[in-house]
């Protein structure tokens, strides 16, 4: 393998076109070599529009292509397991969009399939690669807010089309799966723990998905975390960490859109602000995966993390459905 890996893109989804593919093309250690769709004409049109040299009319052709080093999967959530498992069987290292699967059992099957073949696998949770979150962890480690007591995280937007796949239960849609998964991941990342208990309330829409959801998670250290997510509310993406002696607020937590980010920090009555320059978090994610593949090291975030995130998602969704039916 040369100094750059050759990516194959499975599906012509908007997230790939708008975010991930440009990041891979701009990366220092990767290039986008091919894209696949279920329609060859659609794949060719997409490839022409995005500057990708090769198009395939079947996903299986891309997975089998000998000149593809790694696969990026951006099919609907309900299809992640099927295509990830086929990539594992074909011996192709894979980066799969979040959330990893329809539930934790599917997620574990995916992770185990890659681990049993000693193949690189990662979940495409790009926000974790932004330096602002390491700054938050450093502040906490330095005792700048004391012991963590409470966390909250929120991610919402108003969906624009009623035929959006995120409103379809059959495709594993819903607010928690689409944006609430970030909130859960942030709580787990900052606490460094897995939740013991969780409860949630939600408003379910016509597609039998949670369109608005709020949940509470309890962690072993005693930290209580609150998350809320919506496909029907005004845009926000933020998290807050409150400790025994201070507080941290990250205002553009998950999608800073290439802008400067601001961390607000209170320690007692003392207030500080930390401004971080723009960072291309999708590019940092792609480069980490490519570096891991080129050097044989593990990715920055282990694949099992995706399974644990799905366990927390399952717990909150189950709780929300129990309350809905009670």
Short mmCIF file of C-alpha atoms in Angstrom, two decimals:
data_model
loop_
_atom_site.label_atom_id
_atom_site.label_comp_id
_atom_site.label_asym_id
_atom_site.label_seq_id
_atom_site.Cartn_x
_atom_site.Cartn_y
_atom_site.Cartn_z
CA UNK A 1 0.00 0.00 0.00
CA UNK A 2 1.26 3.47 -0.90
CA UNK A 3 1.26 6.62 1.27
CA UNK A 4 -2.43 7.15 0.57
CA UNK A 5 -5.35 4.79 0.89
CA UNK A 6 -7.97 4.47 -1.85
CA UNK A 7 -11.48 4.97 -0.54
CA UNK A 8 -14.62 3.43 -2.00
CA UNK A 9 -17.90 5.20 -1.17
CA UNK A 10 -20.92 2.98 -0.62
CA UNK A 11 -24.02 5.07 -1.54
CA UNK A 12 -24.57 8.55 -2.90
CA UNK A 13 -26.01 9.94 0.35
CA UNK A 14 -25.91 13.67 1.00
CA UNK A 15 -23.65 13.32 4.07
CA UNK A 16 -21.01 11.77 1.83
CA UNK A 17 -21.32 14.35 -0.91
CA UNK A 18 -21.43 17.42 1.33
CA UNK A 19 -19.07 16.46 4.15
CA UNK A 20 -17.16 13.19 4.05
CA UNK A 21 -16.02 12.96 0.42
CA UNK A 22 -14.59 16.53 0.32
CA UNK A 23 -12.79 15.77 3.59
CA UNK A 24 -11.28 12.58 2.19
CA UNK A 25 -10.24 14.36 -0.99
CA UNK A 26 -8.54 17.07 1.06
CA UNK A 27 -6.83 14.62 3.40
CA UNK A 28 -3.06 14.07 3.35
CA UNK A 29 -3.32 10.29 3.30
CA UNK A 30 -6.38 9.33 1.30
CA UNK A 31 -8.06 9.66 -2.07
CA UNK A 32 -11.57 8.79 -3.21
CA UNK A 33 -11.24 6.23 -5.97
CA UNK A 34 -14.79 4.99 -6.56
CA UNK A 35 -18.45 5.35 -5.65
CA UNK A 36 -21.32 2.86 -5.89
CA UNK A 37 -25.07 3.26 -6.17
CA UNK A 38 -27.87 0.84 -6.94
CA UNK A 39 -28.17 2.69 -10.25
CA UNK A 40 -25.16 2.96 -12.54
CA UNK A 41 -26.49 6.15 -14.12
CA UNK A 42 -26.91 7.73 -10.70
CA UNK A 43 -23.43 6.61 -9.67
CA UNK A 44 -21.89 8.05 -12.85
CA UNK A 45 -23.68 11.36 -12.42
CA UNK A 46 -22.60 11.54 -8.76
CA UNK A 47 -19.01 10.62 -9.64
CA UNK A 48 -18.89 13.33 -12.32
CA UNK A 49 -20.27 15.93 -9.92
CA UNK A 50 -17.87 15.07 -7.10
CA UNK A 51 -14.69 14.33 -9.07
CA UNK A 52 -14.59 10.59 -8.37
CA UNK A 53 -12.91 8.60 -11.16
CA UNK A 54 -14.88 5.31 -11.05
CA UNK A 55 -18.58 4.53 -10.65
CA UNK A 56 -20.30 1.21 -9.96
CA UNK A 57 -23.96 0.28 -10.37
CA UNK A 58 -23.89 -2.35 -7.62
CA UNK A 59 -22.55 -2.11 -4.07
CA UNK A 60 -21.12 -5.61 -4.34
CA UNK A 61 -18.89 -4.55 -7.26
CA UNK A 62 -17.31 -1.79 -5.21
CA UNK A 63 -16.75 -4.07 -2.22
CA UNK A 64 -15.07 -6.66 -4.46
CA UNK A 65 -12.88 -4.15 -6.34
CA UNK A 66 -9.20 -5.08 -5.77
CA UNK A 67 -7.99 -1.47 -6.08
CA UNK A 68 -10.11 -0.24 -3.13
CA UNK A 69 -8.34 -0.22 0.24
CA UNK A 70 -11.22 0.86 2.49
CA UNK A 71 -14.97 1.39 2.33
CA UNK A 72 -17.04 4.25 3.69
CA UNK A 73 -20.70 3.30 4.28
CA UNK A 74 -23.49 5.90 4.31
CA UNK A 75 -26.57 3.83 3.50
CA UNK A 76 -29.69 4.18 5.76
CA UNK A 77 -29.21 3.06 9.37
CA UNK A 78 -31.23 -0.11 8.85
CA UNK A 79 -28.77 -1.23 6.15
CA UNK A 80 -25.53 -0.62 8.07
CA UNK A 81 -25.29 -4.15 9.41
CA UNK A 82 -25.91 -5.88 6.08
CA UNK A 83 -23.27 -3.97 4.16
CA UNK A 84 -20.74 -3.78 6.98
CA UNK A 85 -20.86 -7.57 7.34
CA UNK A 86 -20.36 -8.00 3.59
CA UNK A 87 -17.34 -5.67 3.77
CA UNK A 88 -15.93 -7.79 6.60
CA UNK A 89 -16.43 -10.97 4.60
CA UNK A 90 -14.62 -9.35 1.65
CA UNK A 91 -11.70 -8.34 3.86
CA UNK A 92 -12.27 -4.59 3.42
CA UNK A 93 -11.47 -2.18 6.28
CA UNK A 94 -14.57 -0.06 6.83
CA UNK A 95 -15.67 3.29 8.20
CA UNK A 96 -19.44 3.21 8.83
CA UNK A 97 -21.72 6.17 9.47
CA UNK A 98 -23.27 6.64 12.87
CA UNK A 99 -25.32 5.23 14.48
CA UNK A 100 -23.60 1.95 13.82
CA UNK A 101 -26.70 -0.24 13.52
CA UNK A 102 -30.40 -0.62 14.27
CA UNK A 103 -29.64 -1.88 17.78
CA UNK A 104 -26.79 -3.04 20.00
CA UNK A 105 -27.07 -6.69 18.96
CA UNK A 106 -26.50 -5.78 15.31
CA UNK A 107 -23.67 -3.45 16.32
CA UNK A 108 -21.91 -6.19 18.28
CA UNK A 109 -22.22 -8.58 15.35
CA UNK A 110 -20.55 -6.02 13.09
CA UNK A 111 -17.69 -5.30 15.49
CA UNK A 112 -17.11 -9.01 16.12
CA UNK A 113 -17.03 -9.76 12.38
CA UNK A 114 -14.21 -7.30 11.81
CA UNK A 115 -12.33 -8.24 14.98
CA UNK A 116 -12.38 -11.95 14.08
CA UNK A 117 -10.68 -11.11 10.78
CA UNK A 118 -8.27 -8.59 12.33
CA UNK A 119 -9.74 -5.90 10.05
CA UNK A 120 -9.84 -2.19 10.82
CA UNK A 121 -13.30 -0.88 11.58
CA UNK A 122 -14.59 2.41 12.99
CA UNK A 123 -17.80 4.38 13.46
CA UNK A 124 -17.88 7.74 11.69
CA UNK A 125 -18.52 9.95 14.72
CA UNK A 126 -16.58 12.91 13.38
CA UNK A 127 -17.27 15.41 16.19
CA UNK A 128 -14.90 13.55 18.57
CA UNK A 129 -11.91 14.58 16.46
CA UNK A 130 -12.44 18.30 17.02
CA UNK A 131 -9.77 19.64 19.42
CA UNK A 132 -12.35 21.47 21.54
CA UNK A 133 -13.40 18.24 23.26
CA UNK A 134 -9.85 17.41 24.28
CA UNK A 135 -9.60 20.93 25.72
CA UNK A 136 -12.70 20.20 27.80
CA UNK A 137 -11.24 16.91 29.01
CA UNK A 138 -7.98 18.68 29.91
CA UNK A 139 -9.83 21.33 31.94
CA UNK A 140 -11.72 18.65 33.83
CA UNK A 141 -8.56 16.59 34.45
CA UNK A 142 -6.87 19.72 35.83
CA UNK A 143 -9.65 20.10 38.40
CA UNK A 144 -11.01 23.27 36.83
CA UNK A 145 -14.64 22.44 37.67
CA UNK A 146 -14.11 19.99 40.51
CA UNK A 147 -15.94 16.66 40.41
CA UNK A 148 -18.54 16.28 37.66
CA UNK A 149 -22.07 16.23 39.03
CA UNK A 150 -24.34 16.93 36.05
CA UNK A 151 -24.10 16.92 32.26
CA UNK A 152 -26.56 17.97 29.59
CA UNK A 153 -26.40 17.74 25.82
CA UNK A 154 -28.85 18.89 23.16
CA UNK A 155 -29.01 18.50 19.38
CA UNK A 156 -32.06 19.45 17.36
CA UNK A 157 -33.19 20.82 14.01
CA UNK A 158 -36.43 21.19 12.07
CA UNK A 159 -36.56 18.59 9.32
CA UNK A 160 -37.41 20.06 5.92
CA UNK A 161 -39.07 17.16 4.04
CA UNK A 162 -41.78 14.81 5.20
CA UNK A 163 -40.39 12.00 3.02
CA UNK A 164 -37.00 12.19 4.76
CA UNK A 165 -35.68 8.72 5.65
CA UNK A 166 -35.06 9.91 9.21
CA UNK A 167 -38.84 9.95 9.73
CA UNK A 168 -39.20 6.28 8.78
CA UNK A 169 -39.15 3.62 11.45
CA UNK A 170 -38.47 0.86 8.92
CA UNK A 171 -35.14 2.55 8.15
CA UNK A 172 -34.19 2.94 11.84
CA UNK A 173 -34.83 6.65 11.83
CA UNK A 174 -35.78 8.99 14.65
CA UNK A 175 -34.31 11.88 16.60
CA UNK A 176 -32.32 9.73 19.01
CA UNK A 177 -30.74 7.68 16.24
CA UNK A 178 -29.95 10.70 14.07
CA UNK A 179 -28.83 13.45 16.46
CA UNK A 180 -29.47 12.22 19.99
CA UNK A 181 -26.73 9.63 19.48
CA UNK A 182 -24.24 12.53 19.56
CA UNK A 183 -25.59 13.67 22.92
CA UNK A 184 -25.25 10.19 24.42
CA UNK A 185 -21.76 9.86 22.99
CA UNK A 186 -20.70 13.19 24.47
CA UNK A 187 -21.88 12.17 27.94
CA UNK A 188 -19.98 8.90 27.67
CA UNK A 189 -16.88 10.62 26.27
CA UNK A 190 -16.70 13.27 28.99
CA UNK A 191 -17.50 10.98 31.94
CA UNK A 192 -15.44 8.08 30.60
CA UNK A 193 -18.16 5.76 31.90
CA UNK A 194 -21.05 3.65 30.67
CA UNK A 195 -24.54 4.49 31.96
CA UNK A 196 -26.15 2.10 34.45
CA UNK A 197 -29.73 3.27 34.05
CA UNK A 198 -31.75 5.38 31.66
CA UNK A 199 -35.27 6.72 31.27
CA UNK A 200 -36.83 8.74 28.47
CA UNK A 201 -40.01 10.40 27.26
CA UNK A 202 -40.71 11.02 23.59
CA UNK A 203 -43.26 12.22 21.09
CA UNK A 204 -43.61 9.71 18.28
CA UNK A 205 -44.65 10.72 14.76
CA UNK A 206 -46.56 9.01 11.98
CA UNK A 207 -43.51 7.04 10.86
CA UNK A 208 -43.34 5.45 14.34
CA UNK A 209 -40.11 7.25 15.19
CA UNK A 210 -39.31 9.56 18.07
CA UNK A 211 -39.46 13.08 16.65
CA UNK A 212 -38.82 14.72 20.03
CA UNK A 213 -37.11 12.93 22.91
CA UNK A 214 -35.62 13.76 26.30
CA UNK A 215 -33.75 11.28 28.44
CA UNK A 216 -31.79 10.90 31.65
CA UNK A 217 -28.80 8.61 32.16
CA UNK A 218 -27.15 7.66 35.45
CA UNK A 219 -23.43 6.81 35.53
CA UNK A 220 -21.49 4.68 38.06
CA UNK A 221 -19.68 7.69 39.56
CA UNK A 222 -23.01 9.32 40.41
CA UNK A 223 -23.04 11.71 37.47
CA UNK A 224 -26.53 12.31 36.11
CA UNK A 225 -26.76 13.25 32.45
CA UNK A 226 -29.67 14.77 30.53
CA UNK A 227 -30.04 14.65 26.76
CA UNK A 228 -32.65 16.02 24.41
CA UNK A 229 -32.97 15.69 20.65
CA UNK A 230 -35.52 16.61 18.04
CA UNK A 231 -36.27 16.55 14.34
CA UNK A 232 -38.97 19.21 14.87
CA UNK A 233 -37.31 21.94 16.95
CA UNK A 234 -35.13 24.98 16.35
CA UNK A 235 -31.47 24.24 15.64
CA UNK A 236 -29.05 23.75 18.51
CA UNK A 237 -26.03 21.56 19.22
CA UNK A 238 -24.41 22.06 22.58
CA UNK A 239 -23.34 20.41 25.82
CA UNK A 240 -22.68 21.55 29.38
CA UNK A 241 -20.65 19.99 32.19
CA UNK A 242 -21.36 21.11 35.75
CA UNK A 243 -19.02 20.21 38.55
CA UNK A 244 -18.72 20.79 42.28
CA UNK A 245 -16.65 23.93 41.71
CA UNK A 246 -17.35 25.12 38.17
CA UNK A 247 -19.06 24.75 34.83
CA UNK A 248 -18.13 24.32 31.15
CA UNK A 249 -20.36 25.08 28.16
CA UNK A 250 -19.49 24.11 24.57
CA UNK A 251 -21.73 26.08 22.24
CA UNK A 252 -21.02 24.41 18.87
CA UNK A 253 -20.45 20.95 20.16
CA UNK A 254 -21.15 18.65 17.26
CA UNK A 255 -21.38 20.61 14.01
CA UNK A 256 -19.27 23.79 14.09
CA UNK A 257 -19.39 24.05 10.28
CA UNK A 258 -15.76 25.08 9.94
CA UNK A 259 -16.18 28.09 12.24
CA UNK A 260 -14.30 29.12 15.36
CA UNK A 261 -15.58 27.37 18.48
CA UNK A 262 -16.03 28.83 21.94
CA UNK A 263 -15.68 27.08 25.29
CA UNK A 264 -17.16 28.98 28.25
CA UNK A 265 -15.67 28.14 31.64
CA UNK A 266 -16.71 29.16 35.13
CA UNK A 267 -14.61 28.30 38.21
CA UNK A 268 -16.41 29.72 41.20
CA UNK A 269 -16.98 33.38 40.33
CA UNK A 270 -14.12 33.45 37.81
CA UNK A 271 -15.13 33.31 34.14
CA UNK A 272 -12.91 32.43 31.16
CA UNK A 273 -13.39 31.90 27.45
CA UNK A 274 -11.33 29.72 25.14
CA UNK A 275 -11.63 30.29 21.41
CA UNK A 276 -10.41 27.51 19.15
CA UNK A 277 -9.65 28.02 15.46
CA UNK A 278 -11.70 26.25 12.79
CA UNK A 279 -10.96 22.53 12.53
CA UNK A 280 -11.97 20.13 9.77
CA UNK A 281 -13.30 17.33 11.95
CA UNK A 282 -14.37 15.14 9.04
CA UNK A 283 -10.87 15.39 7.59
CA UNK A 284 -9.29 14.60 10.95
CA UNK A 285 -11.52 11.51 11.22
CA UNK A 286 -10.61 10.31 7.71
CA UNK A 287 -6.90 10.89 8.34
CA UNK A 288 -6.99 8.99 11.63
CA UNK A 289 -8.58 5.99 9.91
CA UNK A 290 -6.10 6.11 7.02
CA UNK A 291 -3.14 6.46 9.39
CA UNK A 292 -4.37 3.46 11.35
CA UNK A 293 -4.66 1.41 8.17
CA UNK A 294 -1.30 2.51 6.77
CA UNK A 295 0.64 1.94 9.99
CA UNK A 296 -1.25 -0.99 11.48
CA UNK A 297 -2.23 0.85 14.66
CA UNK A 298 -5.67 0.96 16.27
CA UNK A 299 -8.02 3.84 15.42
CA UNK A 300 -8.27 6.64 17.99
CA UNK A 301 -11.69 5.43 19.15
CA UNK A 302 -12.22 1.66 19.45
CA UNK A 303 -14.99 -0.03 17.50
CA UNK A 304 -16.55 -1.38 20.71
CA UNK A 305 -17.40 2.19 21.67
CA UNK A 306 -20.06 2.15 18.95
CA UNK A 307 -21.69 -0.90 20.54
CA UNK A 308 -21.79 0.76 23.95
CA UNK A 309 -23.38 3.86 22.44
CA UNK A 310 -26.03 1.66 20.83
CA UNK A 311 -26.74 0.02 24.20
CA UNK A 312 -27.55 3.42 25.68
CA UNK A 313 -29.69 4.29 22.65
CA UNK A 314 -31.59 1.01 23.03
CA UNK A 315 -32.16 1.70 26.73
CA UNK A 316 -33.63 5.16 26.16
CA UNK A 317 -35.78 4.12 23.20
CA UNK A 318 -37.16 1.16 25.12
CA UNK A 319 -38.01 3.45 28.02
CA UNK A 320 -39.70 5.98 25.72
CA UNK A 321 -41.82 3.25 24.12
CA UNK A 322 -42.83 1.86 27.52
CA UNK A 323 -44.02 5.28 28.61
CA UNK A 324 -45.79 5.76 25.29
CA UNK A 325 -47.73 2.54 25.73
CA UNK A 326 -48.44 2.87 29.46
#
